[in-house]
Amino acid sequence: MKLLNRTTRRLAMTHEGELYLSTGSKLLEQVQELERLVSSSREQPQGLLKVNATFGFGRRHIAPALSEFRRQYPEVDVQLELTDRPMNLAELAYDVGIRFGELPDQRLVGRKLAANRRFVCASPTYLKKHGIPKTPGELRNQMCIVLRENDTAYGTWHFTKGKRHELVKVHGAMSSNDGEVTLQWAVDGHGILVRSEWDVQTSIDSGKLTRVLADWSLPSADIYATYPERLNLSAKVRVFVDFLETHIKP
């Protein structure tokens, strides 16, 4: 396709050349506008922010945080998806996911929001009736309430004390994939439960639950804000993660 007519004295565009110039100029303007929009989104929080969190923690902590975040940043629309297990952030186009414990996916970047231990606990009524376990192994003879979550081995609890490690397969008559349900069952006296410090501390302080095997440690459940690895974070993600770091408190 000929775009220019060239002679020894002058250079002129053909009709096709004029079309290329006109259309190309419009495309260049659109690209420049797109670059301005992208640059702006990296400077000012705006657009849709998609967040994934687990049911209990999401209701009690992330939902109120998003309410306040939206009040401070009205140009951001928020969408909170609560699930019983972590979702694939990249595949489902989430901006931020709230995770507990070690991050299994190396494609994710995580910022620690707060420390969080796991406790073994039961109601005083249950312990009075069935006795207080003194070692992790004694849990095999107790009624344990099991939370089905993630892809962890079902009903297997990992204990550490110094250089000692114990892997205990527990059993019981009640299990659920909802942490709040299992917590209520423990308060009602149905068995021994392993739950996050953030979930049970209030019940322990009020006397509804009693911590046992406190000299043994379980895998940490530190709280992280995670997001897909990107070279340039948008302002909405960067500012929201900063916001969570100051607002998520025990």
GROMACS .gro file of C-alpha atoms in nm:
model
  250
    1MET     CA    1   0.000   0.000   0.000
    2LYS     CA    2   0.141   0.338  -0.107
    3LEU     CA    3   0.116   0.611   0.156
    4LEU     CA    4   0.332   0.882  -0.006
    5ASN     CA    5   0.382   1.028  -0.352
    6ARG     CA    6   0.741   1.139  -0.391
    7THR     CA    7   0.891   1.350  -0.670
    8THR     CA    8   1.219   1.534  -0.699
    9ARG     CA    9   1.044   1.856  -0.587
   10ARG     CA   10   0.776   1.753  -0.338
   11LEU     CA   11   0.642   1.487  -0.104
   12ALA     CA   12   0.267   1.438  -0.071
   13MET     CA   13   0.040   1.192   0.106
   14THR     CA   14  -0.186   0.962  -0.085
   15HIS     CA   15  -0.550   0.920   0.016
   16GLU     CA   16  -0.453   0.606   0.208
   17GLY     CA   17  -0.178   0.799   0.381
   18GLU     CA   18  -0.426   1.065   0.495
   19LEU     CA   19  -0.648   0.790   0.642
   20TYR     CA   20  -0.351   0.636   0.825
   21LEU     CA   21  -0.252   0.974   0.969
   22SER     CA   22  -0.603   1.062   1.080
   23THR     CA   23  -0.676   0.724   1.236
   24GLY     CA   24  -0.328   0.692   1.385
   25SER     CA   25  -0.360   1.032   1.555
   26LYS     CA   26  -0.686   0.924   1.716
   27LEU     CA   27  -0.532   0.597   1.833
   28LEU     CA   28  -0.234   0.783   1.979
   29GLU     CA   29  -0.468   1.013   2.171
   30GLN     CA   30  -0.655   0.710   2.307
   31VAL     CA   31  -0.330   0.545   2.416
   32GLN     CA   32  -0.220   0.865   2.589
   33GLU     CA   33  -0.556   0.891   2.765
   34LEU     CA   34  -0.528   0.528   2.876
   35GLU     CA   35  -0.181   0.597   3.014
   36ARG     CA   36  -0.320   0.896   3.206
   37LEU     CA   37  -0.598   0.681   3.352
   38VAL     CA   38  -0.358   0.405   3.455
   39SER     CA   39  -0.119   0.657   3.607
   40SER     CA   40  -0.405   0.819   3.796
   41SER     CA   41  -0.524   0.481   3.930
   42ARG     CA   42  -0.175   0.428   4.072
   43GLU     CA   43  -0.183   0.763   4.246
   44GLN     CA   44  -0.544   0.793   4.367
   45PRO     CA   45  -0.753   0.501   4.500
   46GLN     CA   46  -1.041   0.444   4.258
   47GLY     CA   47  -1.232   0.170   4.080
   48LEU     CA   48  -1.352  -0.171   4.199
   49LEU     CA   49  -1.169  -0.337   4.490
   50LYS     CA   50  -1.239  -0.712   4.516
   51VAL     CA   51  -1.154  -0.873   4.849
   52ASN     CA   52  -1.170  -1.237   4.957
   53ALA     CA   53  -1.184  -1.347   5.322
   54THR     CA   54  -1.312  -1.634   5.534
   55PHE     CA   55  -1.663  -1.618   5.679
   56GLY     CA   56  -1.599  -1.548   6.047
   57PHE     CA   57  -1.299  -1.318   6.019
   58GLY     CA   58  -1.451  -1.146   5.718
   59ARG     CA   59  -1.774  -1.066   5.902
   60ARG     CA   60  -1.613  -0.950   6.225
   61HIS     CA   61  -1.309  -0.762   6.096
   62ILE     CA   62  -1.289  -0.714   5.718
   63ALA     CA   63  -1.648  -0.599   5.660
   64PRO     CA   64  -1.624  -0.318   5.921
   65ALA     CA   65  -1.281  -0.220   5.786
   66LEU     CA   66  -1.419  -0.196   5.431
   67SER     CA   67  -1.707   0.016   5.557
   68GLU     CA   68  -1.465   0.269   5.701
   69PHE     CA   69  -1.233   0.245   5.400
   70ARG     CA   70  -1.522   0.324   5.163
   71ARG     CA   71  -1.613   0.624   5.376
   72GLN     CA   72  -1.260   0.760   5.345
   73TYR     CA   73  -1.218   0.674   4.976
   74PRO     CA   74  -1.556   0.727   4.802
   75GLU     CA   75  -1.405   0.675   4.456
   76VAL     CA   76  -1.349   0.308   4.539
   77ASP     CA   77  -1.628   0.051   4.498
   78VAL     CA   78  -1.586  -0.255   4.720
   79GLN     CA   79  -1.685  -0.617   4.669
   80LEU     CA   80  -1.629  -0.858   4.958
   81GLU     CA   81  -1.654  -1.231   4.886
   82LEU     CA   82  -1.668  -1.454   5.195
   83THR     CA   83  -1.579  -1.821   5.147
   84ASP     CA   84  -1.497  -2.121   5.366
   85ARG     CA   85  -1.154  -2.155   5.203
   86PRO     CA   86  -0.908  -1.924   5.022
   87MET     CA   87  -0.984  -1.856   4.658
   88ASN     CA   88  -0.735  -1.831   4.370
   89LEU     CA   89  -0.682  -1.455   4.357
   90ALA     CA   90  -0.533  -1.435   4.009
   91GLU     CA   91  -0.779  -1.668   3.837
   92LEU     CA   92  -1.085  -1.504   3.995
   93ALA     CA   93  -0.952  -1.147   3.963
   94TYR     CA   94  -0.944  -1.066   4.335
   95ASP     CA   95  -0.730  -0.771   4.436
   96VAL     CA   96  -0.669  -0.873   4.799
   97GLY     CA   97  -0.712  -1.196   4.994
   98ILE     CA   98  -0.695  -1.238   5.372
   99ARG     CA   99  -0.495  -1.548   5.464
  100PHE     CA  100  -0.388  -1.724   5.784
  101GLY     CA  101  -0.056  -1.898   5.845
  102GLU     CA  102   0.212  -1.969   5.586
  103LEU     CA  103   0.140  -1.869   5.228
  104PRO     CA  104   0.135  -2.183   5.010
  105ASP     CA  105   0.131  -1.998   4.679
  106GLN     CA  106   0.464  -1.840   4.584
  107ARG     CA  107   0.287  -1.626   4.324
  108LEU     CA  108   0.130  -1.427   4.606
  109VAL     CA  109   0.283  -1.134   4.790
  110GLY     CA  110   0.181  -1.110   5.154
  111ARG     CA  111   0.202  -0.844   5.421
  112LYS     CA  112   0.164  -0.955   5.782
  113LEU     CA  113  -0.120  -0.766   5.949
  114ALA     CA  114  -0.108  -0.924   6.294
  115ALA     CA  115   0.035  -1.214   6.492
  116ASN     CA  116  -0.212  -1.491   6.566
  117ARG     CA  117  -0.165  -1.815   6.763
  118ARG     CA  118  -0.380  -2.127   6.768
  119PHE     CA  119  -0.521  -2.240   7.103
  120VAL     CA  120  -0.661  -2.571   7.228
  121CYS     CA  121  -0.967  -2.504   7.439
  122ALA     CA  122  -1.291  -2.646   7.577
  123SER     CA  123  -1.573  -2.538   7.805
  124PRO     CA  124  -1.529  -2.574   8.183
  125THR     CA  125  -1.834  -2.805   8.183
  126TYR     CA  126  -1.673  -3.042   7.933
  127LEU     CA  127  -1.339  -3.047   8.115
  128LYS     CA  128  -1.507  -3.114   8.450
  129LYS     CA  129  -1.686  -3.415   8.302
  130HIS     CA  130  -1.409  -3.560   8.083
  131GLY     CA  131  -1.091  -3.438   8.249
  132ILE     CA  132  -0.815  -3.202   8.137
  133PRO     CA  133  -0.563  -3.352   7.889
  134LYS     CA  134  -0.205  -3.314   8.008
  135THR     CA  135  -0.031  -3.418   7.685
  136PRO     CA  136  -0.128  -3.398   7.316
  137GLY     CA  137  -0.151  -3.778   7.304
  138GLU     CA  138  -0.434  -3.776   7.556
  139LEU     CA  139  -0.650  -3.595   7.300
  140ARG     CA  140  -0.699  -3.931   7.128
  141ASN     CA  141  -0.922  -4.030   7.419
  142GLN     CA  142  -1.121  -3.706   7.414
  143MET     CA  143  -1.414  -3.583   7.207
  144CYS     CA  144  -1.269  -3.325   6.968
  145ILE     CA  145  -1.455  -3.083   6.745
  146VAL     CA  146  -1.295  -3.072   6.402
  147LEU     CA  147  -1.297  -2.780   6.163
  148ARG     CA  148  -1.282  -2.887   5.799
  149GLU     CA  149  -1.085  -2.615   5.622
  150ASN     CA  150  -0.850  -2.567   5.330
  151ASP     CA  151  -0.668  -2.882   5.220
  152THR     CA  152  -0.512  -2.966   5.556
  153ALA     CA  153  -0.525  -3.324   5.679
  154TYR     CA  154  -0.864  -3.377   5.837
  155GLY     CA  155  -0.855  -3.412   6.215
  156THR     CA  156  -0.474  -3.403   6.240
  157TRP     CA  157  -0.328  -3.161   6.494
  158HIS     CA  158   0.044  -3.073   6.498
  159PHE     CA  159   0.205  -2.988   6.833
  160THR     CA  160   0.553  -2.854   6.913
  161LYS     CA  161   0.733  -2.809   7.245
  162GLY     CA  162   1.098  -2.715   7.211
  163LYS     CA  163   1.249  -2.989   6.993
  164ARG     CA  164   0.960  -3.226   7.051
  165HIS     CA  165   0.694  -3.274   6.785
  166GLU     CA  166   0.370  -3.467   6.813
  167LEU     CA  167   0.119  -3.541   6.541
  168VAL     CA  168  -0.220  -3.635   6.685
  169LYS     CA  169  -0.512  -3.778   6.493
  170VAL     CA  170  -0.822  -3.671   6.685
  171HIS     CA  171  -1.181  -3.779   6.653
  172GLY     CA  172  -1.522  -3.664   6.764
  173ALA     CA  173  -1.889  -3.669   6.681
  174MET     CA  174  -1.911  -3.313   6.548
  175SER     CA  175  -1.734  -3.135   6.263
  176SER     CA  176  -1.807  -2.839   6.036
  177ASN     CA  177  -1.649  -2.618   5.771
  178ASP     CA  178  -1.761  -2.306   5.960
  179GLY     CA  179  -1.539  -2.181   6.241
  180GLU     CA  180  -1.816  -1.996   6.424
  181VAL     CA  181  -2.025  -2.312   6.434
  182THR     CA  182  -1.743  -2.517   6.586
  183LEU     CA  183  -1.675  -2.240   6.838
  184GLN     CA  184  -2.036  -2.240   6.955
  185TRP     CA  185  -2.030  -2.619   6.988
  186ALA     CA  186  -1.721  -2.592   7.209
  187VAL     CA  187  -1.890  -2.329   7.425
  188ASP     CA  188  -2.191  -2.562   7.450
  189GLY     CA  189  -1.967  -2.833   7.595
  190HIS     CA  190  -1.945  -3.079   7.305
  191GLY     CA  191  -1.568  -3.120   7.297
  192ILE     CA  192  -1.216  -2.982   7.261
  193LEU     CA  193  -1.141  -2.738   6.983
  194VAL     CA  194  -0.839  -2.583   6.811
  195ARG     CA  195  -0.910  -2.229   6.702
  196SER     CA  196  -0.733  -1.904   6.634
  197GLU     CA  197  -0.650  -1.678   6.927
  198TRP     CA  198  -0.852  -1.405   6.756
  199ASP     CA  199  -1.157  -1.632   6.751
  200VAL     CA  200  -1.151  -1.764   7.108
  201GLN     CA  201  -0.979  -1.503   7.326
  202THR     CA  202  -1.306  -1.327   7.412
  203SER     CA  203  -1.465  -1.657   7.516
  204ILE     CA  204  -1.158  -1.743   7.725
  205ASP     CA  205  -1.162  -1.402   7.894
  206SER     CA  206  -1.532  -1.441   7.976
  207GLY     CA  207  -1.485  -1.790   8.119
  208LYS     CA  208  -1.691  -1.965   7.853
  209LEU     CA  209  -1.382  -2.153   7.736
  210THR     CA  210  -1.066  -2.272   7.910
  211ARG     CA  211  -0.733  -2.306   7.735
  212VAL     CA  212  -0.554  -2.641   7.773
  213LEU     CA  213  -0.209  -2.767   7.672
  214ALA     CA  214  -0.088  -2.407   7.686
  215ASP     CA  215   0.276  -2.519   7.708
  216TRP     CA  216   0.248  -2.673   7.360
  217SER     CA  217   0.244  -2.474   7.035
  218LEU     CA  218   0.048  -2.532   6.716
  219PRO     CA  219   0.131  -2.392   6.370
  220SER     CA  220   0.090  -2.016   6.372
  221ALA     CA  221  -0.213  -1.855   6.215
  222ASP     CA  222  -0.060  -1.512   6.152
  223ILE     CA  223  -0.290  -1.289   5.950
  224TYR     CA  224  -0.177  -1.170   5.607
  225ALA     CA  225  -0.314  -0.945   5.336
  226THR     CA  226  -0.212  -1.110   5.010
  227TYR     CA  227  -0.230  -1.002   4.648
  228PRO     CA  228  -0.105  -1.137   4.314
  229GLU     CA  229   0.255  -1.046   4.241
  230ARG     CA  230   0.266  -0.731   4.031
  231LEU     CA  231   0.539  -0.486   3.941
  232ASN     CA  232   0.316  -0.183   3.997
  233LEU     CA  233   0.037  -0.200   4.253
  234SER     CA  234  -0.270   0.012   4.197
  235ALA     CA  235  -0.334   0.280   4.456
  236LYS     CA  236  -0.656   0.111   4.575
  237VAL     CA  237  -0.467  -0.207   4.670
  238ARG     CA  238  -0.166  -0.031   4.817
  239VAL     CA  239  -0.375   0.209   5.026
  240PHE     CA  240  -0.619  -0.063   5.139
  241VAL     CA  241  -0.339  -0.290   5.262
  242ASP     CA  242  -0.185   0.005   5.450
  243PHE     CA  243  -0.531   0.077   5.593
  244LEU     CA  244  -0.577  -0.282   5.713
  245GLU     CA  245  -0.238  -0.282   5.882
  246THR     CA  246  -0.350   0.001   6.110
  247HIS     CA  247  -0.711  -0.114   6.161
  248ILE     CA  248  -0.681  -0.489   6.224
  249LYS     CA  249  -0.631  -0.516   6.597
  250PRO     CA  250  -0.699  -0.803   6.841
   0.00000   0.00000   0.00000
